[in-house]
Tab-separated table of C-alpha atoms in Angstrom:
chain	number	residue	atom	x	y	z
P	1	MET	CA	-19.980	15.162	13.108
P	2	ASN	CA	-19.427	11.490	12.298
P	3	THR	CA	-19.190	11.654	8.495
P	4	ILE	CA	-16.704	13.550	6.360
P	5	ALA	CA	-15.975	13.594	2.634
P	6	LEU	CA	-12.458	14.280	1.336
P	7	VAL	CA	-12.457	15.897	-2.086
P	8	GLY	CA	-9.694	16.907	-4.460
P	9	ALA	CA	-10.089	20.662	-4.939
P	10	GLN	CA	-7.941	20.930	-8.081
P	11	TRP	CA	-7.108	18.550	-10.975
P	12	GLY	CA	-6.298	15.601	-8.726
P	13	ASP	CA	-2.920	14.586	-7.247
P	14	GLU	CA	-3.445	16.957	-4.305
P	15	GLY	CA	-2.109	14.559	-1.677
P	16	LYS	CA	-5.471	13.092	-0.692
P	17	GLY	CA	-3.887	9.757	0.230
P	18	LYS	CA	-1.935	11.322	3.073
P	19	VAL	CA	-4.958	13.156	4.522
P	20	ILE	CA	-7.225	10.139	4.125
P	21	ASP	CA	-4.630	7.986	5.880
P	22	ILE	CA	-4.590	10.379	8.827
P	23	LEU	CA	-8.380	10.390	9.170
P	24	ALA	CA	-8.646	6.654	8.467
P	25	SER	CA	-6.583	5.863	11.555
P	26	SER	CA	-9.535	6.953	13.724
P	27	ALA	CA	-12.361	6.017	11.326
P	28	ASP	CA	-14.715	3.072	11.610
P	29	TYR	CA	-15.325	3.007	7.841
P	30	VAL	CA	-13.471	4.329	4.785
P	31	VAL	CA	-15.471	4.411	1.561
P	32	ARG	CA	-14.194	4.654	-2.007
P	33	ALA	CA	-17.206	5.575	-4.158
P	34	THR	CA	-16.017	6.900	-7.542
P	35	GLY	CA	-13.472	6.266	-10.286
P	36	GLY	CA	-11.332	3.218	-10.883
P	37	SER	CA	-7.693	2.187	-11.187
P	38	ASN	CA	-6.974	5.446	-13.033
P	39	ALA	CA	-6.698	7.060	-9.588
P	40	GLY	CA	-3.715	6.690	-7.301
P	41	HIS	CA	-3.027	7.486	-3.652
P	42	THR	CA	0.400	7.377	-2.060
P	43	VAL	CA	0.632	6.875	1.696
P	44	VAL	CA	3.988	7.230	3.466
P	45	SER	CA	4.205	5.722	6.938
P	46	GLY	CA	7.611	5.413	8.558
P	47	ASP	CA	9.944	3.621	6.163
P	48	LYS	CA	7.121	2.172	4.062
P	49	THR	CA	5.407	3.711	1.043
P	50	TYR	CA	2.021	2.301	0.002
P	51	LYS	CA	0.703	2.986	-3.491
P	52	LEU	CA	-3.051	2.440	-3.647
P	53	HIS	CA	-5.306	2.497	-6.713
P	54	LEU	CA	-8.547	0.684	-5.884
P	55	ILE	CA	-8.106	-0.403	-2.277
P	56	PRO	CA	-9.337	2.282	0.193
P	57	SER	CA	-6.621	3.932	2.262
P	58	GLY	CA	-8.077	2.642	5.532
P	59	ILE	CA	-6.848	-0.840	4.676
P	60	LEU	CA	-3.699	-0.128	6.706
P	61	TYR	CA	-5.803	-0.134	9.896
P	62	PRO	CA	-7.211	-3.564	10.887
P	63	LYS	CA	-10.140	-2.099	12.838
P	64	THR	CA	-11.302	0.106	9.959
P	65	VAL	CA	-13.849	-1.362	7.521
P	66	ASN	CA	-12.975	-0.528	3.914
P	67	ILE	CA	-15.703	-0.279	1.293
P	68	ILE	CA	-15.440	-0.173	-2.505
P	69	GLY	CA	-18.827	1.270	-3.435
P	70	ASN	CA	-21.202	0.744	-6.318
P	71	GLY	CA	-19.937	3.856	-8.140
P	72	VAL	CA	-16.428	2.432	-8.617
P	73	VAL	CA	-15.526	0.591	-11.814
P	74	LEU	CA	-13.624	-2.413	-10.543
P	75	ASP	CA	-10.758	-4.018	-12.434
P	76	PRO	CA	-10.457	-7.518	-10.864
P	77	LYS	CA	-6.949	-8.076	-12.177
P	78	VAL	CA	-5.656	-4.757	-10.827
P	79	VAL	CA	-7.357	-5.024	-7.440
P	80	LEU	CA	-6.051	-8.552	-6.873
P	81	GLU	CA	-2.529	-7.584	-7.937
P	82	GLU	CA	-2.754	-4.671	-5.514
P	83	MET	CA	-3.941	-6.969	-2.734
P	84	ASP	CA	-1.121	-9.437	-3.421
P	85	SER	CA	1.434	-6.623	-3.328
P	86	LEU	CA	0.058	-5.227	-0.071
P	87	SER	CA	-0.051	-8.718	1.452
P	88	LYS	CA	3.711	-8.943	1.030
P	89	MET	CA	3.930	-5.762	3.122
P	90	GLY	CA	1.902	-7.359	5.908
P	91	VAL	CA	-1.518	-5.905	5.051
P	92	LYS	CA	-4.588	-8.119	5.639
P	93	PHE	CA	-8.022	-7.883	4.023
P	94	ASP	CA	-10.476	-9.194	6.595
P	95	ASN	CA	-11.884	-5.660	6.712
P	96	LEU	CA	-12.557	-5.218	2.961
P	97	MET	CA	-15.966	-5.109	1.226
P	98	MET	CA	-16.877	-4.647	-2.456
P	99	ASP	CA	-20.334	-3.709	-3.640
P	100	LEU	CA	-22.231	-6.218	-5.766
P	101	ARG	CA	-23.361	-3.381	-8.063
P	102	ALA	CA	-19.854	-2.200	-8.971
P	103	HIS	CA	-19.207	-2.496	-12.706
P	104	ILE	CA	-16.313	-4.615	-13.945
P	105	VAL	CA	-13.501	-3.382	-16.209
P	106	LEU	CA	-12.797	-6.046	-18.840
P	107	PRO	CA	-10.002	-6.460	-21.416
P	108	TYR	CA	-12.108	-5.028	-24.233
P	109	HIS	CA	-12.574	-1.812	-22.245
P	110	LYS	CA	-8.798	-1.344	-22.032
P	111	GLU	CA	-8.270	-2.265	-25.684
P	112	ILE	CA	-10.901	0.191	-26.889
P	113	ASP	CA	-9.593	2.887	-24.531
P	114	GLU	CA	-6.097	2.651	-25.992
P	115	LEU	CA	-7.171	2.332	-29.626
P	116	ALA	CA	-9.610	5.230	-29.350
P	117	GLU	CA	-6.976	7.459	-27.743
P	118	LEU	CA	-4.430	6.623	-30.442
P	119	SER	CA	-6.971	7.350	-33.180
P	120	LYS	CA	-7.429	10.919	-31.892
P	121	GLY	CA	-3.809	11.829	-32.583
P	122	LYS	CA	-3.080	15.394	-31.489
P	123	ASP	CA	-6.635	15.651	-30.088
P	124	ALA	CA	-6.037	12.886	-27.514
P	125	ILE	CA	-7.348	13.799	-24.059
P	126	GLY	CA	-4.634	12.038	-22.034
P	127	THR	CA	-6.557	9.014	-20.765
P	128	THR	CA	-4.682	6.520	-18.585
P	129	LYS	CA	-5.791	3.775	-21.034
P	130	ARG	CA	-7.069	1.634	-18.159
P	131	GLY	CA	-10.523	1.130	-19.626
P	132	ILE	CA	-12.325	3.444	-17.213
P	133	GLY	CA	-14.190	5.573	-19.761
P	134	PRO	CA	-15.385	2.632	-21.897
P	135	CYS	CA	-16.542	0.801	-18.751
P	136	TYR	CA	-18.590	3.796	-17.598
P	137	ALA	CA	-19.927	4.120	-21.165
P	138	ASP	CA	-21.199	0.519	-21.015
P	139	LYS	CA	-22.777	1.303	-17.650
P	140	CYS	CA	-24.698	4.206	-19.195
P	141	ASP	CA	-25.541	2.081	-22.237
P	142	ARG	CA	-26.964	-0.550	-19.842
P	143	ILE	CA	-24.801	-3.370	-21.141
P	144	GLY	CA	-22.266	-3.313	-18.307
P	145	ILE	CA	-21.203	-6.383	-16.365
P	146	ARG	CA	-21.371	-5.929	-12.605
P	147	LEU	CA	-19.651	-7.822	-9.816
P	148	ILE	CA	-22.894	-9.657	-9.103
P	149	ASP	CA	-22.896	-10.851	-12.742
P	150	LEU	CA	-19.260	-11.918	-12.597
P	151	LEU	CA	-19.985	-14.112	-9.582
P	152	ASP	CA	-22.620	-16.080	-11.516
P	153	SER	CA	-20.698	-18.061	-14.147
P	154	GLU	CA	-23.747	-18.621	-16.362
P	155	VAL	CA	-24.853	-14.985	-16.329
P	156	PHE	CA	-21.274	-13.868	-16.900
P	157	ALA	CA	-20.867	-16.240	-19.851
P	158	GLN	CA	-24.016	-14.946	-21.542
P	159	LYS	CA	-23.202	-11.269	-21.030
P	160	LEU	CA	-19.541	-11.609	-21.953
P	161	LYS	CA	-20.356	-13.472	-25.170
P	162	SER	CA	-22.921	-10.856	-26.199
P	163	ASN	CA	-20.680	-7.907	-25.360
P	164	LEU	CA	-17.518	-9.348	-26.873
P	165	GLU	CA	-19.252	-9.957	-30.192
P	166	LEU	CA	-20.144	-6.271	-30.320
P	167	LYS	CA	-16.797	-5.030	-29.017
P	168	ASN	CA	-14.741	-7.137	-31.417
P	169	LYS	CA	-16.605	-5.555	-34.332
P	170	LEU	CA	-15.671	-2.147	-32.964
P	171	ILE	CA	-12.059	-3.142	-32.323
P	172	THR	CA	-11.520	-4.638	-35.789
P	173	ALA	CA	-13.795	-2.675	-38.125
P	174	VAL	CA	-13.420	0.799	-36.635
P	175	TYR	CA	-9.956	0.778	-35.062
P	176	GLY	CA	-8.214	-1.925	-37.110
P	177	GLY	CA	-7.229	-3.929	-34.035
P	178	LYS	CA	-7.175	-7.660	-33.390
P	179	PRO	CA	-10.249	-9.429	-31.939
P	180	LEU	CA	-10.134	-10.647	-28.341
P	181	ASP	CA	-10.653	-14.299	-27.442
P	182	TYR	CA	-13.820	-15.162	-25.498
P	183	LYS	CA	-12.599	-18.382	-23.874
P	184	SER	CA	-9.402	-16.958	-22.401
P	185	ILE	CA	-11.223	-13.927	-20.951
P	186	TYR	CA	-14.002	-16.085	-19.518
P	187	GLU	CA	-11.613	-18.502	-17.814
P	188	GLU	CA	-9.363	-15.727	-16.489
P	189	TYR	CA	-12.230	-13.733	-15.001
P	190	CYS	CA	-13.971	-16.766	-13.518
P	191	GLY	CA	-10.727	-17.284	-11.627
P	192	TYR	CA	-10.906	-13.696	-10.366
P	193	ALA	CA	-14.522	-14.232	-9.326
P	194	LYS	CA	-13.549	-17.087	-7.017
P	195	ARG	CA	-11.097	-14.855	-5.183
P	196	LEU	CA	-13.398	-11.834	-4.986
P	197	LYS	CA	-16.543	-13.650	-3.851
P	198	GLN	CA	-15.723	-13.428	-0.141
P	199	TYR	CA	-15.585	-9.606	-0.299
P	200	ALA	CA	-18.813	-9.028	-2.260
P	201	THR	CA	-21.872	-7.640	-0.466
P	202	ASP	CA	-24.497	-4.888	-0.516
P	203	THR	CA	-22.219	-2.197	0.884
P	204	GLY	CA	-24.852	0.553	0.689
P	205	ALA	CA	-26.978	-1.233	3.280
P	206	VAL	CA	-23.939	-1.813	5.505
P	207	LEU	CA	-22.950	1.838	5.263
P	208	TYR	CA	-26.463	3.127	5.962
P	209	ASP	CA	-26.663	1.116	9.179
P	210	ALA	CA	-23.188	2.282	10.206
P	211	ILE	CA	-24.061	5.963	9.743
P	212	LYS	CA	-27.333	5.534	11.664
P	213	ALA	CA	-25.379	3.939	14.490
P	214	GLY	CA	-23.103	6.994	14.691
P	215	LYS	CA	-19.992	5.290	13.315
P	216	ARG	CA	-17.239	7.571	12.009
P	217	VAL	CA	-17.194	7.337	8.201
P	218	VAL	CA	-14.654	8.842	5.815
P	219	PHE	CA	-15.615	9.137	2.139
P	220	GLU	CA	-12.376	8.853	0.189
P	221	GLY	CA	-12.118	11.099	-2.835
P	222	ALA	CA	-10.319	10.132	-6.025
P	223	GLN	CA	-9.023	12.547	-8.671
P	224	GLY	CA	-10.291	16.140	-8.366
P	225	THR	CA	-13.108	18.634	-8.858
P	226	LEU	CA	-11.861	19.918	-12.225
P	227	LEU	CA	-11.940	16.363	-13.580
P	228	ASP	CA	-15.657	16.042	-12.819
P	229	LEU	CA	-17.677	14.918	-15.838
P	230	ASP	CA	-20.128	17.838	-15.544
P	231	SER	CA	-18.246	20.612	-13.779
P	232	GLY	CA	-14.672	20.025	-14.922
P	233	THR	CA	-12.684	21.105	-17.980
P	234	TYR	CA	-14.731	18.986	-20.391
P	235	PRO	CA	-13.724	16.999	-22.439
P	236	PHE	CA	-10.441	16.784	-20.487
P	237	VAL	CA	-12.175	15.121	-17.565
P	238	THR	CA	-12.714	11.702	-16.056
P	239	SER	CA	-15.840	9.599	-16.643
P	240	SER	CA	-17.333	9.899	-13.162
P	241	HIS	CA	-18.129	12.479	-10.491
P	242	PRO	CA	-15.195	12.921	-8.051
P	243	ILE	CA	-17.151	15.494	-6.048
P	244	THR	CA	-19.329	15.386	-2.936
P	245	GLY	CA	-22.479	14.630	-4.946
P	246	GLY	CA	-20.721	11.703	-6.602
P	247	PHE	CA	-20.016	10.148	-3.207
P	248	CYS	CA	-23.730	9.883	-2.497
P	249	ALA	CA	-24.595	8.139	-5.764
P	250	GLY	CA	-21.450	6.004	-5.676
P	251	ALA	CA	-21.832	4.879	-2.068
P	252	GLY	CA	-25.588	4.351	-2.031
P	253	VAL	CA	-26.428	6.950	0.638
P	254	GLY	CA	-28.328	10.236	0.613
P	255	PRO	CA	-26.778	13.739	0.725
P	256	THR	CA	-27.736	14.292	4.351
P	257	ALA	CA	-25.409	11.425	5.277
P	258	ILE	CA	-22.360	13.663	4.679
P	259	LYS	CA	-21.955	16.291	7.388
P	260	GLU	CA	-18.513	17.769	6.618
P	261	CYS	CA	-16.502	18.178	3.432
P	262	LEU	CA	-12.749	18.789	3.430
P	263	GLY	CA	-11.197	20.025	0.201
P	264	ILE	CA	-7.609	18.924	-0.420
P	265	ALA	CA	-5.318	21.223	-2.424
P	266	LYS	CA	-1.628	21.756	-2.965
P	267	SER	CA	-0.008	25.081	-2.167
P	268	TYR	CA	0.404	25.380	-5.935
P	269	THR	CA	-1.407	23.770	-8.879
P	270	THR	CA	-0.627	20.697	-10.984
P	271	ARG	CA	-2.286	18.928	-13.855
P	272	VAL	CA	-1.700	15.693	-15.795
P	273	GLY	CA	-2.608	15.384	-19.462
P	274	ALA	CA	-3.974	17.848	-21.979
P	275	GLY	CA	-6.264	20.826	-21.495
P	276	PRO	CA	-6.013	24.528	-20.582
P	277	PHE	CA	-4.098	25.490	-17.448
P	278	PRO	CA	-4.110	29.281	-16.812
P	279	THR	CA	-1.345	29.418	-14.174
P	280	GLU	CA	1.013	26.886	-15.790
P	281	LEU	CA	4.713	27.732	-15.520
P	282	ASN	CA	7.206	26.624	-18.166
P	283	ASP	CA	10.167	28.233	-16.501
P	284	GLU	CA	12.616	27.885	-13.623
P	285	VAL	CA	9.842	28.110	-11.015
P	286	GLY	CA	7.862	25.407	-12.820
P	287	ASN	CA	10.925	23.141	-12.761
P	288	HIS	CA	11.351	23.863	-9.051
P	289	LEU	CA	7.783	22.757	-8.331
P	290	LEU	CA	8.170	19.653	-10.521
P	291	ASN	CA	11.433	18.432	-9.021
P	292	VAL	CA	11.194	19.589	-5.406
P	293	GLY	CA	7.552	18.478	-5.253
P	294	HIS	CA	8.345	15.118	-6.964
P	295	GLU	CA	5.437	15.717	-9.313
P	296	PHE	CA	5.161	12.397	-11.104
P	297	GLY	CA	1.888	10.453	-11.269
P	298	THR	CA	1.264	7.496	-8.914
P	299	THR	CA	-0.696	5.672	-11.619
P	300	THR	CA	1.059	6.695	-14.853
P	301	GLY	CA	4.472	7.965	-13.761
P	302	ARG	CA	3.954	10.952	-16.064
P	303	ALA	CA	5.470	14.304	-15.143
P	304	ARG	CA	2.781	16.719	-13.990
P	305	ARG	CA	2.369	20.203	-15.363
P	306	CYS	CA	2.990	22.755	-12.591
P	307	GLY	CA	1.893	26.313	-11.907
P	308	TRP	CA	0.990	28.892	-9.287
P	309	LEU	CA	-1.968	28.398	-6.966
P	310	ASP	CA	-5.287	29.349	-8.597
P	311	ALA	CA	-7.913	30.790	-6.243
P	312	VAL	CA	-10.518	30.834	-9.029
P	313	ILE	CA	-10.313	27.040	-9.118
P	314	LEU	CA	-10.494	26.763	-5.348
P	315	ARG	CA	-13.606	28.973	-5.191
P	316	LEU	CA	-15.236	26.709	-7.778
P	317	ALA	CA	-14.385	23.674	-5.624
P	318	VAL	CA	-15.847	25.355	-2.534
P	319	ARG	CA	-19.122	26.036	-4.358
P	320	ILE	CA	-19.564	22.684	-6.085
P	321	ASN	CA	-18.606	20.527	-3.110
P	322	GLY	CA	-19.950	22.630	-0.272
P	323	LEU	CA	-16.499	22.613	1.319
P	324	THR	CA	-16.465	23.322	5.039
P	325	ALA	CA	-12.650	23.505	5.251
P	326	LEU	CA	-9.448	23.218	3.219
P	327	ALA	CA	-6.292	21.167	3.716
P	328	ILE	CA	-3.257	22.689	1.986
P	329	ASN	CA	-0.510	20.185	1.177
P	330	LYS	CA	3.121	20.567	0.124
P	331	LEU	CA	3.669	24.004	1.597
P	332	ASP	CA	7.286	22.920	2.041
P	333	THR	CA	7.716	22.690	-1.739
P	334	LEU	CA	7.507	26.496	-1.946
P	335	THR	CA	10.510	26.932	0.378
P	336	GLY	CA	13.332	28.739	-1.383
P	337	LEU	CA	11.201	30.728	-3.838
P	338	LYS	CA	11.750	34.464	-3.339
P	339	LYS	CA	8.301	35.539	-4.542
P	340	LEU	CA	5.018	33.596	-4.577
P	341	LYS	CA	1.909	34.273	-6.618
P	342	ILE	CA	-1.769	33.358	-6.352
P	343	ALA	CA	-4.205	33.885	-9.229
P	344	THR	CA	-7.128	35.858	-7.802
P	345	SER	CA	-9.080	36.236	-11.065
P	346	TYR	CA	-8.640	35.998	-14.844
P	347	LYS	CA	-8.379	38.617	-17.559
P	348	LEU	CA	-10.405	37.971	-20.700
P	349	ASP	CA	-10.587	40.521	-23.528
P	350	ASN	CA	-9.360	43.220	-21.135
P	351	LYS	CA	-12.132	42.358	-18.676
P	352	ASN	CA	-11.557	40.954	-15.205
P	353	ILE	CA	-13.582	37.799	-14.471
P	354	GLN	CA	-13.941	36.058	-11.126
P	355	TYR	CA	-15.566	32.856	-12.397
P	356	PHE	CA	-14.253	29.684	-14.020
P	357	PRO	CA	-15.443	29.553	-17.675
P	358	ALA	CA	-17.545	26.601	-18.836
P	359	ASP	CA	-16.032	26.782	-22.328
P	360	ILE	CA	-12.429	25.569	-22.360
P	361	SER	CA	-11.718	27.568	-25.525
P	362	ILE	CA	-12.515	30.678	-23.483
P	363	LEU	CA	-10.481	29.359	-20.535
P	364	ALA	CA	-7.518	28.900	-22.876
P	365	LYS	CA	-7.675	32.632	-23.679
P	366	CYS	CA	-7.723	33.668	-20.025
P	367	THR	CA	-4.610	35.080	-18.408
P	368	PRO	CA	-4.277	34.983	-14.619
P	369	VAL	CA	-4.392	38.108	-12.511
P	370	TYR	CA	-1.919	37.601	-9.679
P	371	GLU	CA	-1.365	38.839	-6.180
P	372	GLU	CA	2.260	38.542	-5.096
P	373	TYR	CA	3.546	37.404	-1.711
P	374	GLU	CA	6.924	37.180	-0.052
P	375	GLY	CA	8.574	33.754	0.002
P	376	TRP	CA	10.710	32.153	2.714
P	377	THR	CA	13.944	30.192	2.929
P	378	GLU	CA	13.531	28.473	6.309
P	379	ASP	CA	13.055	24.685	6.467
P	380	ILE	CA	9.443	24.214	7.639
P	381	SER	CA	9.324	20.397	7.592
P	382	ALA	CA	9.611	20.208	11.395
P	383	CYS	CA	6.904	22.815	12.098
P	384	ARG	CA	3.901	21.411	13.986
P	385	LYS	CA	2.171	24.654	14.992
P	386	PHE	CA	0.961	27.452	12.766
P	387	GLU	CA	2.961	29.917	14.840
P	388	ASP	CA	6.140	27.934	14.103
P	389	LEU	CA	5.892	28.799	10.416
P	390	PRO	CA	7.802	31.793	9.037
P	391	LYS	CA	5.657	34.921	8.923
P	392	ALA	CA	5.634	34.823	5.121
P	393	ALA	CA	4.252	31.266	5.139
P	394	GLN	CA	1.565	32.270	7.639
P	395	ASN	CA	0.564	35.173	5.417
P	396	TYR	CA	0.355	32.871	2.401
P	397	ILE	CA	-2.098	30.553	4.204
P	398	LYS	CA	-4.137	33.524	5.459
P	399	ALA	CA	-4.359	34.796	1.870
P	400	ILE	CA	-5.791	31.453	0.727
P	401	GLU	CA	-8.431	31.644	3.459
P	402	LYS	CA	-9.390	35.171	2.474
P	403	LEU	CA	-9.543	34.447	-1.261
P	404	THR	CA	-11.685	31.313	-0.815
P	405	ASP	CA	-13.694	32.399	2.246
P	406	THR	CA	-12.889	28.968	3.689
P	407	PRO	CA	-10.776	28.061	6.730
P	408	VAL	CA	-7.540	26.124	6.243
P	409	THR	CA	-7.599	23.547	9.032
P	410	MET	CA	-4.628	21.412	7.991
P	411	ILE	CA	-1.261	22.226	6.420
P	412	GLY	CA	1.112	19.604	5.038
P	413	VAL	CA	4.822	20.385	5.458
P	414	GLY	CA	6.265	17.061	4.279
P	415	ALA	CA	5.391	13.692	2.754
P	416	ASP	CA	5.189	11.726	6.001
P	417	ARG	CA	1.804	11.390	7.685
P	418	ASN	CA	3.222	13.115	10.795
P	419	GLN	CA	4.413	16.228	8.954
P	420	ASN	CA	1.283	18.295	9.434
P	421	ILE	CA	-0.012	21.378	11.176
P	422	TYR	CA	-3.565	21.256	12.540
P	423	ARG	CA	-5.597	24.403	13.204
């Protein structure tokens, strides 16, 4: 199998960056196909920590081609700042490509994102305010500006002028904000265009030829299944499709191009922002998971909400993504807890349900039905074989496999890329 998709199997922040980094070291291509700078991957290698938002994780390997696909909404300012930061750490970009069809995040997207979120008050959905939703909205409204448009100064001028006239009316009349200046935006983004031009190409065609030639391709997931626009906890979702199907549309290849799909999950559950969370813990155990697991967002720095592992969520991820295996990260975070729990189903109106409700108002009424497992106190960070783990930790992993009917082929026991068990 020469193609594999890596998908977040929860609400994002599952440690995908670490797993992608491991697979990228032997990949010919790494493809980012969904989302924007609202996503964040942290890769720890030796004494260096790399925080990536738009640049694919394979950028750390000179022989790996890195593709930003057509499904990504590209913020030129953010991606160039990221490149400049990585350059100081010795990273080069000869192996980077950006698709001409990728839509561009502009200042009015960010302004509207923030103003709209503030206007919702207590009903705010917890957006990162990076303009991702408004950019995708323009894409659907067919008024978006793509990278290919940005590279043509005349086309960009015409589209920017038309869009900004409309957006300034929205900013001032609806939200009471201040209008944005056309000239300063045009000049700033023309400067970005000059720097980005060398990376722009039809990446879908490049990727298709690579897959036909048998090259090893890793599709890099951003965010998680429960943030999917259709299948997630709507409206507390992202504006794209961070699932296997989204990779196809966002990379410009067909579904038969992806042969394997690895779901990434933590050994517990976390969530950023608002929305129902059945297994959330606001107690001593929740604080343990937050602090021992260092659960603070790569992109926002916000503390994540923490709770027990939810097998109902994982079964949903298996079904939607067609997962062929699971990678369970941060097993070491559970060390020291006397008892562990996994939600096997939900209770709703005294009835036991196995499925994940489509209606979040119903989900908010659900209480988890738990199975309890023994914890362990041994330090597992040096374990490299499944048999090296304490018996209780082995049983916990076996329970996940049974509850999801999916094999766990990788177990993370620390933040470093070498702290893993492969099965």
